[in-house]
Coordinates of C-alpha atoms and ligand atoms in Angstrom, one line a residue:
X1 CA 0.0 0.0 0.0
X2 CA 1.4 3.2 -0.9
X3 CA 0.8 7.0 0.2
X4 CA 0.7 9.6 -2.1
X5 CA 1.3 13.0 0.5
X6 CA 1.2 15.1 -2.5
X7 CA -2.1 16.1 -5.0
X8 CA -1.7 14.5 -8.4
X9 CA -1.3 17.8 -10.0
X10 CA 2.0 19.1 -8.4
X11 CA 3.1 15.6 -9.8
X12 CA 5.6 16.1 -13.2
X13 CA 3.7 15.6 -16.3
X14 CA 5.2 12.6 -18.6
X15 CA 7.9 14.8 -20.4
X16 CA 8.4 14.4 -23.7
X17 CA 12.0 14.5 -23.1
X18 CA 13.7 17.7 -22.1
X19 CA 16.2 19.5 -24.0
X20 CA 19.5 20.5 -22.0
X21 CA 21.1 24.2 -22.0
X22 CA 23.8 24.6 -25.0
X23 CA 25.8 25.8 -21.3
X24 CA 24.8 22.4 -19.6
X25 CA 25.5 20.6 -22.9
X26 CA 29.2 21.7 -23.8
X27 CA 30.0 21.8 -20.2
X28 CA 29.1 18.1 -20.0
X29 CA 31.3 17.3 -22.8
X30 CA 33.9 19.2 -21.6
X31 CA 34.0 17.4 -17.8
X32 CA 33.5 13.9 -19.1
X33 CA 37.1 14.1 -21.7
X34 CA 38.6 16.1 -19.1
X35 CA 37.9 13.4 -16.3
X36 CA 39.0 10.7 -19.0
X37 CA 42.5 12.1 -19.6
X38 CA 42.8 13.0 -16.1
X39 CA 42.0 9.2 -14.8
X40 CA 44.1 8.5 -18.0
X41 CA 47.4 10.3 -17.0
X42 CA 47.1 9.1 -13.6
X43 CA 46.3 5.4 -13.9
X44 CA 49.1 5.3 -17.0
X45 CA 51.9 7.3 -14.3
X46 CA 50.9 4.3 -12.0
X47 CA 50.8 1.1 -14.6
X48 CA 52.9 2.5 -17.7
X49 CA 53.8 5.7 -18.0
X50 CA 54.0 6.2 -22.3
X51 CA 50.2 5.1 -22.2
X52 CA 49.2 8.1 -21.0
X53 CA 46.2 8.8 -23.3
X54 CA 47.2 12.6 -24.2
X55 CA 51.2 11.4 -24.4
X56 CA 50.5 8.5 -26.4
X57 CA 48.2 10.1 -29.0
X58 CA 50.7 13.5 -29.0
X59 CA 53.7 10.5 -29.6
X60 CA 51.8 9.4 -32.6
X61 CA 51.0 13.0 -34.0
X62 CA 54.5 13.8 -34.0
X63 CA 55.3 10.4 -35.3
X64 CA 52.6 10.7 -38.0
X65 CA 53.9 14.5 -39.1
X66 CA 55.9 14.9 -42.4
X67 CA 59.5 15.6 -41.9
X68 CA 58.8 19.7 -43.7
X69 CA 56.3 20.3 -41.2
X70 CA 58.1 19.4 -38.1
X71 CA 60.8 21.2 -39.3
X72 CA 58.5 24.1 -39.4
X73 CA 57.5 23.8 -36.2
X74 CA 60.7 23.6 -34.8
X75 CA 61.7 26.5 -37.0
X76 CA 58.7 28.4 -35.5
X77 CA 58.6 27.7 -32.0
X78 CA 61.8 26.2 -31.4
X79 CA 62.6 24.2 -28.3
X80 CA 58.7 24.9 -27.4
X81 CA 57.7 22.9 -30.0
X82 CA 56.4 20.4 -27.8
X83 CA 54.8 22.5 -25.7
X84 CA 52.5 24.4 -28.8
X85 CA 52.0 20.4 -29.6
X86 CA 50.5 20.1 -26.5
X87 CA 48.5 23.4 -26.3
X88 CA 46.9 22.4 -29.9
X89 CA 45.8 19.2 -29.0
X90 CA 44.6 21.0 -26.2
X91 CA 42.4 23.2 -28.5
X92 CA 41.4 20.6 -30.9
X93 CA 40.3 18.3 -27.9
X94 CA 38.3 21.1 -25.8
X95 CA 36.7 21.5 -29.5
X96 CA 36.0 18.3 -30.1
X97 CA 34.6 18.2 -26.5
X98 CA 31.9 21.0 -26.9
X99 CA 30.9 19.9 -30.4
X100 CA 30.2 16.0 -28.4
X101 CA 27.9 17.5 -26.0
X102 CA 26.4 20.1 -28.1
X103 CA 25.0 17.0 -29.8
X104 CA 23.6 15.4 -26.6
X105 CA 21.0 17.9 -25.4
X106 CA 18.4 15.1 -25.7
X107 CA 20.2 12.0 -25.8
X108 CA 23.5 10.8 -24.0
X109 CA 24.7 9.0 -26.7
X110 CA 26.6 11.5 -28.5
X111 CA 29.1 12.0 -26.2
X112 CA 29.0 8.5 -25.0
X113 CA 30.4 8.0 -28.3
X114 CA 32.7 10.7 -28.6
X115 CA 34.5 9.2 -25.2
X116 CA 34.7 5.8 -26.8
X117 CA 35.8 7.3 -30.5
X118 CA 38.5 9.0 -28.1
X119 CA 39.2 6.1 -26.0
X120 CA 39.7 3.8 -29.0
X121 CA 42.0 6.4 -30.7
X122 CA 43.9 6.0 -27.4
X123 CA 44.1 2.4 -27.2
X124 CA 44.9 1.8 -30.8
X125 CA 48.3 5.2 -29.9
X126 CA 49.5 3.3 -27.2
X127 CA 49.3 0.0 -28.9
X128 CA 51.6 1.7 -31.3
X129 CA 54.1 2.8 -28.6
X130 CA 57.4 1.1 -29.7
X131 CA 57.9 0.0 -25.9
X132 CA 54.3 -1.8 -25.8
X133 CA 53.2 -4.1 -23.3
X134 CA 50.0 -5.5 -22.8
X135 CA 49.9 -3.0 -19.7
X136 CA 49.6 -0.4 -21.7
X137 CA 45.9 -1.0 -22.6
X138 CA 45.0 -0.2 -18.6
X139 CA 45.1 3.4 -18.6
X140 CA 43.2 3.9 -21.8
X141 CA 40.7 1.6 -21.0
X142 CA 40.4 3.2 -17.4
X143 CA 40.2 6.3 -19.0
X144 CA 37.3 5.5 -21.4
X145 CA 35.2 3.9 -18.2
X146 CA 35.3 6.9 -16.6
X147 CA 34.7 9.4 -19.4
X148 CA 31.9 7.7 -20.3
X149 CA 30.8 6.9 -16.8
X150 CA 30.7 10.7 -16.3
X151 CA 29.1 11.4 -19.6
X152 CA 26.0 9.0 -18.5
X153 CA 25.9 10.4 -15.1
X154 CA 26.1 14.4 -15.5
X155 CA 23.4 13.7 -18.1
X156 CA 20.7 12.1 -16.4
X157 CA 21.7 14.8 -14.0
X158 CA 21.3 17.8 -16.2
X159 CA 18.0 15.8 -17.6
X160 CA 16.7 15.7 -14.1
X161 CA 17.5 19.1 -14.0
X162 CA 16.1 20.1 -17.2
X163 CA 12.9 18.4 -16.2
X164 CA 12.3 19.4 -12.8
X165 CA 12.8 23.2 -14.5
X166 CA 10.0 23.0 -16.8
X167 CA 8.0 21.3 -14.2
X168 CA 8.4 24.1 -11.8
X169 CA 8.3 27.0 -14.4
X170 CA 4.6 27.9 -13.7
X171 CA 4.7 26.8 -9.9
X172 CA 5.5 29.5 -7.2
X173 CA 9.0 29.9 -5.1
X174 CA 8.6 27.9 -2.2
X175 CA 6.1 24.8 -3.1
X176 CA 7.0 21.0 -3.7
X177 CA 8.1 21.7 -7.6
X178 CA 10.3 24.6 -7.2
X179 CA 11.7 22.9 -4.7
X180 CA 12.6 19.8 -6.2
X181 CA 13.7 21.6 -9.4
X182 CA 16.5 23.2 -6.9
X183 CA 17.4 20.1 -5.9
X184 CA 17.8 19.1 -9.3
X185 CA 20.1 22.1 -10.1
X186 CA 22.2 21.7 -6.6
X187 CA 22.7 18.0 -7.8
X188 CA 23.4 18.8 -11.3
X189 CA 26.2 21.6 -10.1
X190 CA 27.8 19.2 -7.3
X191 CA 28.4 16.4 -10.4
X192 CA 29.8 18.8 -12.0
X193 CA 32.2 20.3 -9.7
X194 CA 33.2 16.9 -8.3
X195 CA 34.1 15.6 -12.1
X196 CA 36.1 19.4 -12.7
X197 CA 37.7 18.4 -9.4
X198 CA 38.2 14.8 -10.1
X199 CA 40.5 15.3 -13.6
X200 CA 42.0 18.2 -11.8
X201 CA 43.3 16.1 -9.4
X202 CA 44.1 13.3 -11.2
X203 CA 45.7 15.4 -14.2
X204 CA 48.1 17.2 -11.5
X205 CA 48.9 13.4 -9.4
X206 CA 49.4 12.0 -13.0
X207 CA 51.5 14.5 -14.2
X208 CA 53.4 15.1 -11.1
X209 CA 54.0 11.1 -10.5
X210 CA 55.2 10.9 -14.2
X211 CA 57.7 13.4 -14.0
X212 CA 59.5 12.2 -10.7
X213 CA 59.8 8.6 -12.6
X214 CA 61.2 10.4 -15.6
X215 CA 63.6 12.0 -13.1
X216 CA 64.4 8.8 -11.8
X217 CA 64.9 7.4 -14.9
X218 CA 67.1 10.0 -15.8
X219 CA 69.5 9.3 -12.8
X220 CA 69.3 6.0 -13.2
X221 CA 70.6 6.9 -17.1
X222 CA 73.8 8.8 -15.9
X223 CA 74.9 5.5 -14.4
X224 CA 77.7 5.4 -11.4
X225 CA 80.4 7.9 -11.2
X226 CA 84.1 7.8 -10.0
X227 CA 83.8 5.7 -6.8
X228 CA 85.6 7.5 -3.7
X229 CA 88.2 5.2 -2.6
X230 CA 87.8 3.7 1.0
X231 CA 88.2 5.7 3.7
X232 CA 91.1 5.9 5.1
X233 CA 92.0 3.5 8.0
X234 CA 91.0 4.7 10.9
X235 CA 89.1 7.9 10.2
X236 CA 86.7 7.2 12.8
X237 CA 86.2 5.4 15.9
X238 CA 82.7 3.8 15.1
X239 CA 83.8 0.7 16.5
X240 CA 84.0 2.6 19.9
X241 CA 79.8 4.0 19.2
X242 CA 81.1 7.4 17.2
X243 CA 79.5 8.3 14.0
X244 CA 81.1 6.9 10.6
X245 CA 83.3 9.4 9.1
X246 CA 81.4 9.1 5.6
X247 CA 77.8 9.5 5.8
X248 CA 75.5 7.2 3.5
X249 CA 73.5 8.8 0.7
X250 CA 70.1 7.9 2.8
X251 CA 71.3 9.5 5.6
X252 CA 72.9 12.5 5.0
X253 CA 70.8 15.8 6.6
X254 CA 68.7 17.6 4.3
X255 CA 67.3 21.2 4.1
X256 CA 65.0 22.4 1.5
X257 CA 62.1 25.7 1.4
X258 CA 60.6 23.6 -1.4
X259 CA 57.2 21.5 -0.5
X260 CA 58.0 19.2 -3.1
X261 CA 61.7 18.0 -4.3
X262 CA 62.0 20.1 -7.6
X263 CA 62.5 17.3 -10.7
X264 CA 64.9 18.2 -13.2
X265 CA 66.2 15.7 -15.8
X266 CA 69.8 15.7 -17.4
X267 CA 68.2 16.1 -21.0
X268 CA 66.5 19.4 -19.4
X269 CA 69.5 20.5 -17.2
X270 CA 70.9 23.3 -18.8
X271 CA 73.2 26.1 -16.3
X272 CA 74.1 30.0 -17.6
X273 CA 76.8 31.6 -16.3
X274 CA 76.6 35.5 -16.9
X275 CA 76.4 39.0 -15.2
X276 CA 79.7 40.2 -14.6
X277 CA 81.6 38.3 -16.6
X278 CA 83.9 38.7 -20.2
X279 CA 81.8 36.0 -21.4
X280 CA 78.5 34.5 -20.7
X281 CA 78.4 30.6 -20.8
X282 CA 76.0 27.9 -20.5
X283 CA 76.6 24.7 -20.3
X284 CA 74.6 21.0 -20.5
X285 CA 74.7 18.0 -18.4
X286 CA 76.8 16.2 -20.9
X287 CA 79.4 19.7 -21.0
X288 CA 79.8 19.4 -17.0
X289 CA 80.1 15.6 -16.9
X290 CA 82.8 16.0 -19.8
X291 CA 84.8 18.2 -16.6
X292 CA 83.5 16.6 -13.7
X293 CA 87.5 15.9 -12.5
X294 CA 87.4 17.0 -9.4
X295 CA 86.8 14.7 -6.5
X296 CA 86.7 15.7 -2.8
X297 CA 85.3 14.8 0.5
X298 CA 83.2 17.3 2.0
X299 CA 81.4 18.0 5.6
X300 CA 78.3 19.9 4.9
X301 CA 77.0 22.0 7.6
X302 CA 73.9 24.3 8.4
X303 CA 74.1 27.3 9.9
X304 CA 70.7 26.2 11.8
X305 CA 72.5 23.5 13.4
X306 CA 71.7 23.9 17.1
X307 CA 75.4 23.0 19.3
X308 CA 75.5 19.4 19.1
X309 CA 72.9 19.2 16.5
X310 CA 72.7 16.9 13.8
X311 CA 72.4 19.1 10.7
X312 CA 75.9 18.3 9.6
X313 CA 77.2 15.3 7.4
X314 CA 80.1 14.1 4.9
X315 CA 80.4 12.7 1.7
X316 CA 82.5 12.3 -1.1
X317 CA 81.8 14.8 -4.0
X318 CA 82.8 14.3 -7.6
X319 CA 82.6 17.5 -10.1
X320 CA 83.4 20.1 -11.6
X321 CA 85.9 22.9 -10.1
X322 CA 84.4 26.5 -9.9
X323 CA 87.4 28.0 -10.7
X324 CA 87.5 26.3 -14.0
X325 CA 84.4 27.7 -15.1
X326 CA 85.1 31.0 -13.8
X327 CA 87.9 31.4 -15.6
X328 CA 86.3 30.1 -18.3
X329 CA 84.0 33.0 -18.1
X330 CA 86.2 35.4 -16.9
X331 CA 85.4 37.1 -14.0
X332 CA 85.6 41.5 -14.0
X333 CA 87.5 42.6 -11.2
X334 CA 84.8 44.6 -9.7
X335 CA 82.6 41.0 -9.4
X336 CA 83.0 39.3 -5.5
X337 CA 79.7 38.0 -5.5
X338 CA 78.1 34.5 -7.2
X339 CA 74.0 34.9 -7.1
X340 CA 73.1 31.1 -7.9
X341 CA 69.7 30.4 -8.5
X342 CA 67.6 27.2 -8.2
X343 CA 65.3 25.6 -10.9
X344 CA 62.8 26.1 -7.2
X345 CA 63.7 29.8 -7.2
X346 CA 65.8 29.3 -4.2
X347 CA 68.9 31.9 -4.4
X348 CA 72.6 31.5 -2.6
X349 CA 75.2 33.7 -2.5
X350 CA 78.8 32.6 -2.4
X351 CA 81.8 34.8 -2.6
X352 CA 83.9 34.5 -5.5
X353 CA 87.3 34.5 -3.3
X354 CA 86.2 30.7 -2.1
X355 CA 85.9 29.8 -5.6
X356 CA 88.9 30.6 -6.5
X357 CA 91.9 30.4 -4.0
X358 CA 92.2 26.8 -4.4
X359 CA 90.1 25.0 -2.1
X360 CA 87.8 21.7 -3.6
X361 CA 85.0 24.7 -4.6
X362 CA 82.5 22.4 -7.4
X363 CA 79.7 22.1 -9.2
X364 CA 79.0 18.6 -7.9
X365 CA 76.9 15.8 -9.7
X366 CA 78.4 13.2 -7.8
X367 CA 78.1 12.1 -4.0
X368 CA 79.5 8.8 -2.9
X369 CA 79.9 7.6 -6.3
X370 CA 76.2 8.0 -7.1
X371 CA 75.1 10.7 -9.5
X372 CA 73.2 13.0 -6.5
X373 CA 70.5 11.6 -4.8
X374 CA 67.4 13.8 -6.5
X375 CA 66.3 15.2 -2.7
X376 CA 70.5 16.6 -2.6
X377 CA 69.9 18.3 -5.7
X378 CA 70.3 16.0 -8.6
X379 CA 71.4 16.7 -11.3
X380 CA 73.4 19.8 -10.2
X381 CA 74.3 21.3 -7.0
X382 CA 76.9 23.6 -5.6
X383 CA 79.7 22.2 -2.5
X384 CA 81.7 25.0 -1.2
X385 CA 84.1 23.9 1.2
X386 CA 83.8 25.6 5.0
X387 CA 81.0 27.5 4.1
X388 CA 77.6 26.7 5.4
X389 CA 75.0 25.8 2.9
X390 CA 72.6 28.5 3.0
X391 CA 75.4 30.7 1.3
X392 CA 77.2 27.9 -0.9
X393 CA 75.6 24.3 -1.4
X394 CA 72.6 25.5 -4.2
X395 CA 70.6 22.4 -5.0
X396 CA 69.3 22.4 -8.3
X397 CA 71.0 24.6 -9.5
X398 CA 70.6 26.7 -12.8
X399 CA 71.9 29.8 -12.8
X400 CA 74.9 31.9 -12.0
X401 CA 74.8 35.4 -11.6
X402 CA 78.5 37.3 -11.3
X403 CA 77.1 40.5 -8.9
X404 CA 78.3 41.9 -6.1
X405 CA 77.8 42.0 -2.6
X406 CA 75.8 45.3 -2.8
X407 CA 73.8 44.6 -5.4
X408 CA 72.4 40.8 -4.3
X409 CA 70.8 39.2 -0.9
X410 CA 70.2 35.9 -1.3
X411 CA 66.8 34.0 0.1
X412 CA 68.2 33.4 3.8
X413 CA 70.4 36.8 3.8
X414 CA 66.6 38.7 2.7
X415 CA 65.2 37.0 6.0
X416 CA 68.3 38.4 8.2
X417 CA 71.0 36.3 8.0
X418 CA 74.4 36.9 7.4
X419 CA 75.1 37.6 4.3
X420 CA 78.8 35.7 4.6
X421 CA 78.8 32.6 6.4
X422 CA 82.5 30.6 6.9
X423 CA 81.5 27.2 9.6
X424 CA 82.1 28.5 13.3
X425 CA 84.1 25.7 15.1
X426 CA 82.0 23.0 16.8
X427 CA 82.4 20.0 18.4
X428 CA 79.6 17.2 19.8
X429 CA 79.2 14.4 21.9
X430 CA 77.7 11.1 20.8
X431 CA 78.2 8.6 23.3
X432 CA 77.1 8.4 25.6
X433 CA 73.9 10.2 24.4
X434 CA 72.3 13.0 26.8
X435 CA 70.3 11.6 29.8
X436 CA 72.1 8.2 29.6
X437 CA 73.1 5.9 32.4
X438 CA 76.6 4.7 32.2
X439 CA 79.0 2.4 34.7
X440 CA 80.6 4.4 37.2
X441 CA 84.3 4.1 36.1
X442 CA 86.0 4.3 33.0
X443 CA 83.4 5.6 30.4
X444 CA 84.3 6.2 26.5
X445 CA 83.2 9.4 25.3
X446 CA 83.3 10.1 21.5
X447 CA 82.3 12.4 18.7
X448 CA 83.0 14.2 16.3
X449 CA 84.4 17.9 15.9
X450 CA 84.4 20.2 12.5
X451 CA 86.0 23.4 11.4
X452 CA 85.9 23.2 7.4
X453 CA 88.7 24.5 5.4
X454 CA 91.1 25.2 8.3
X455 CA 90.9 22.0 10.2
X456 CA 90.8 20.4 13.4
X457 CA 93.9 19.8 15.5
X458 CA 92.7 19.3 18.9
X459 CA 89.9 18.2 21.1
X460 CA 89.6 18.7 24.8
X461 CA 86.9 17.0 27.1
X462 CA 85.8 17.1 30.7
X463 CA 83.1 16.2 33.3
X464 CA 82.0 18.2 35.6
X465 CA 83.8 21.6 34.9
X466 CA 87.0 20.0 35.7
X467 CA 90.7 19.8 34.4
X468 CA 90.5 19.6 30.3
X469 CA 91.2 16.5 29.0
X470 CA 93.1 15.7 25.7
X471 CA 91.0 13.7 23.3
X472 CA 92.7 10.8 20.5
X473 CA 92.1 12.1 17.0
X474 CA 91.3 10.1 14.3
X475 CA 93.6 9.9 11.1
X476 CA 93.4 13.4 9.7
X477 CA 91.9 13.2 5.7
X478 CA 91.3 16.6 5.0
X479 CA 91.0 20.2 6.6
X480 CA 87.1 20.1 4.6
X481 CA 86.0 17.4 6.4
X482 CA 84.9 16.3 10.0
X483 CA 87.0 14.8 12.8
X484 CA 86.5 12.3 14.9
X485 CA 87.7 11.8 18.7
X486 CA 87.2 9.8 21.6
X487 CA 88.6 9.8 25.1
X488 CA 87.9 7.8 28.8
X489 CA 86.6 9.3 31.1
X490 CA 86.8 8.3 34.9
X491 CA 83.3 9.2 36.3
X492 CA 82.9 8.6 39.9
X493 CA 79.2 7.7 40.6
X494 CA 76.0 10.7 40.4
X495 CA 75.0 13.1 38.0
X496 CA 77.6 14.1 35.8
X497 CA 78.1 16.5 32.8
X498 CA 80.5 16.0 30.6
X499 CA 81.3 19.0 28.0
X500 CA 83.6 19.4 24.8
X501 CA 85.6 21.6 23.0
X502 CA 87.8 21.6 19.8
X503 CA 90.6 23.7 19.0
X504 CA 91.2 24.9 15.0
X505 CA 94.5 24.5 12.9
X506 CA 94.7 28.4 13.0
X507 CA 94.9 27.9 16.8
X508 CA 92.1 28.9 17.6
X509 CA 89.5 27.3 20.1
X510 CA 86.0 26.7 19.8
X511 CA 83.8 30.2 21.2
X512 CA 82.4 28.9 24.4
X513 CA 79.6 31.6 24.5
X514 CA 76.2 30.1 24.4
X515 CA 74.4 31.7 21.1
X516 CA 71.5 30.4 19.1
X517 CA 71.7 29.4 14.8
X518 CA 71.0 33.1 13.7
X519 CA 72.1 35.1 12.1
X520 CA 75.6 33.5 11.5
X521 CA 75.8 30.0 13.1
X522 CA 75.5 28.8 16.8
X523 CA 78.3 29.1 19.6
X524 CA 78.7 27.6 22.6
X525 CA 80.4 24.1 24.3
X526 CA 78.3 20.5 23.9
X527 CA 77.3 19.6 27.3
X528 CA 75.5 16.5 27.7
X529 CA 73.9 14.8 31.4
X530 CA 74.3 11.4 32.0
X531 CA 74.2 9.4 35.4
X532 CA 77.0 7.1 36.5
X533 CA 75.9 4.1 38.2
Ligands
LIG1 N1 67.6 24.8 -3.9 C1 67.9 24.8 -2.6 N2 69.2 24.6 -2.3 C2 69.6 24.6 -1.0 C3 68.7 24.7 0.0 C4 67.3 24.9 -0.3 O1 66.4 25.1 0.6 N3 67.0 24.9 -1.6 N4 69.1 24.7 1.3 C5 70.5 25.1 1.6 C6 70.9 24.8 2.9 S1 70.3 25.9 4.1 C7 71.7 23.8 3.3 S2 72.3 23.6 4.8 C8 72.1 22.8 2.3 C9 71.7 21.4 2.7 O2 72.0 20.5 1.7 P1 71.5 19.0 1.8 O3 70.0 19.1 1.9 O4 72.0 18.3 0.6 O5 72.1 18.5 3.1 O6 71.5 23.0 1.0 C10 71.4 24.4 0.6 N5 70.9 24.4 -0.7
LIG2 MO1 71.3 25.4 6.0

């Protein structure tokens, strides 16, 4: 038994099928390819990247073109020919969109067929892909599914719409009819807005996913570089709980003002040197790898490194020496100040002196004998030794600027700090680690202590504000790098703090007052707690 609350009249009269908006029409077109290329891009970046429905059809368009016309284009638009590929398939798509749904104001199937016309033109691209596999028929099939899924769906929508709107065009504001027919509309526009935010979405994650695994690829292409010999015997006393003097790729520190890791591929890479220079230069991945001969271990430090932080690592560099291509270029006198610029706009500035008096100052694009990790800056970045890195180690780098001091602040120097930055002297304690219990008795301390480019020659510790102890230094490699220590301790039992210092090759000793990172680099003497029991 049913119940009918409402009079038969305010029920809709049998329509004879309503007619959509031109508006509703072409906009309906327009979501449903959208949303196909976007699921399309997204599912292909996932399963097989060249089946990307837009890719794989642009692939066989350029494929397909004669030889005078591409020419042409490349005569006309150069190195964007791609690009002006792109943005005319673009246009002919968006067309060929409108023109679909223009033709379904009555009926879905138009652009029902128009998404599988599309879809099949997609399938039968990547199925011409040289590097097919039977993979490659996922993302154009996932693509058609949900074009035409969201061509079937906004239409009954809009035809719901449509209907409930001449239903309600005699009835006043406010009863059953108008009301419905809102609903209707609020429907229609919330299937629309969540397809328009569906192939946004999966466009961006699509394109975004397939450009880091082209970057990869692209790493993976330049293949190993000079492997650093071992290090030397005895650089480090890990075997007594110290850190390793060479720091593994994985986990070296990182700092970055990008959200995302910027991708930049070798084929892409290109760097200009200019400003005040003889003349300007800019050079290729292929014209840097040709130089890469320098090879270097360097300890990387932030100035944000809190005293006995951890924002401070060592690696192995392999590349090309500043001084090279500044000569190269050749410098005017008047020029002490390198503005380098990320592909992530990120700006450093380095002066010119530490590129050139002789120190292992490179453009690196090795690190361990790996071309750089892509988070370190692959495939370019800049190692200056004993500088910290807000003023020398550009990742990504892309661009350098021969200015001056006067006329360029760099990103971090623009927020207030300095705008020269040479590595204060620091030393840290790792074992035993803050707030640890130890034996009462003899107790190994070790760590490590750093004063890039003039060296360590001395560490001192102590517990307890006592008499300065001399610490055992670990083979010396180089004054750009790191140097370990380690020294007993007697601790008789209680609370104890135990406190470091390290002495440079210039004679100097470590700055014992207590200041924080900015706007130069932290100061101040490691002190840890720990209780011997
Ligand atoms: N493009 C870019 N380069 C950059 C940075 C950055 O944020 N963006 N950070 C700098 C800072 S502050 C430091 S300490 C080093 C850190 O290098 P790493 O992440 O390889 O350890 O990179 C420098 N180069
Ligand atoms: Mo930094």
């Amino acid at each position: 038994m049913t119940t009918d609350l409402e009079p038969p009249a305010e029920r809709a009269p049998e329509a004879p099928g309503p007619v959509l908006s031109r508006r509703v029409a072409a906009a309906l077109g327009v979501l449903a390819v959208a949303l196909a290329l976007g699921v399309g891009d997204l599912v292909a970046a996932l399963v097989s990247p060249p089946s990307s429905p837009l890719l794989a059809v642009g692939d066989q368009a350029i494929r397909l073109t004669p030889e005078w016309l591409k020419d042409a284009a490349v005569g006309a638009f150069g190195v964007h020919d791609k690009q002006v590929l792109l943005a005319g398939m673009a246009v002919v798509i968006t067309g060929v969109a409108v023109a679909g749904g223009l033709a379904s104001r009555r009926s879905p199937f138009p652009a029902l067929a128009l998404v599988v016309v599309l879809g099949l033109v997609s399938v039968t691209c990547a199925l011409a892909e040289p590097s097919v596999t039977p993979a490659y028929l996922v993302a154009p099939c996932a693509a058609l599914v949900a074009g035409a899924a969201a061509a079937a769906g906004l239409h009954a929508l809009a035809r719901r719409a449509a209907t409930a709107r001449v239903t309600a065009a005699t009835a006043a504001t406010g009863t059953a009819r108008a009301v419905r027919a809102d609903d209707a509309r609020r429907h229609l526009l919330l299937g629309m807005a969540a397809a328009l935010v569906g192939a946004g979405i999966t466009g961006y994650l699509g394109r975004r996913l397939a450009a880091a695994a082209a970057v990869e690829a692209s790493r993976d292409a330049v293949g190993p570089l000079p492997t650093p010999a071992a290090p030397p015997a005895g650089a480090d006393f890990a075997s007594s709980g110290g850190p390793r003097w060479l720091t593994a790729n994985a986990d070296f520190y990182r700092i970055d003002t990008a959200l995302q890791v910027p991708q930049l591929s070798t084929a892409d890479y290109r760097l200009r040197i200019h400003g005040l220079v003889d003349r300007e230069i800019v050079l290729d991945y292929d014209d840097l790898r040709r130089r890469a001969r320098l090879q270097a271990p360097v300890t990387l430090t932030c100035v944000s490194n809190e005293v006995g932080g951890d924002l401070v690592s060592n690696a192995v560099f392999v590349g090309v020496p500043l001084r090279d291509l500044l000569a190269e270029a050749g410098v005017h006198d008047g020029g002490d100040q390198i503005a380098s610029t990320s592909v992530d706009g990120f700006t450093t500035g380095t002066p010119v002196a530490a590129c050139t008096d002789g120190r292992d100052a490179m453009l690196a694009l090795g690190m361990n004998g790996q071309p750089l990790p892509i988070e370190h800056g692959f495939p370019v970045r800049m190692v200056v030794p004993g500088l910290y890195g807000y003023v020398s180690a550009c990742k990504w780098i892309t661009d350098m600027e021969l200015t001056t001091y006067d006329a360029f602040q760099s990103y971090w120097q623009q927020r207030g700090w300095s705008a020269r930055a040479p590595i204060k002297t620091q030393s840290r304690i790792d074992v035993p680690r803050d707030g640890a219990r130890v034996p009462a008795g003899r107790v190994t301390v070790a760590g490590t202590a750093w004063a890039q480019h003039r060296g360590i020659v001395h560490v001192e510790v102590r517990a307890d504000a006592g008499p300065w102890q001399t610490a055992e230094l670990a083979t010396d490699v180089s004054v750009d790098t790191w140097r370990m220590w380690r020294a007993v301790l007697v601790l008789p039992p209680g609370a104890r703090s135990l406190q470091v210092r390290a002495t440079d090759a210039t004679g100097a000793t470590q700055d014992p007052t207590p200041a924080p990172p900015d706007p130069d680099g932290a100061t101040g003497w490691h002190t840890v707690a720990v209780t011997a029991v």
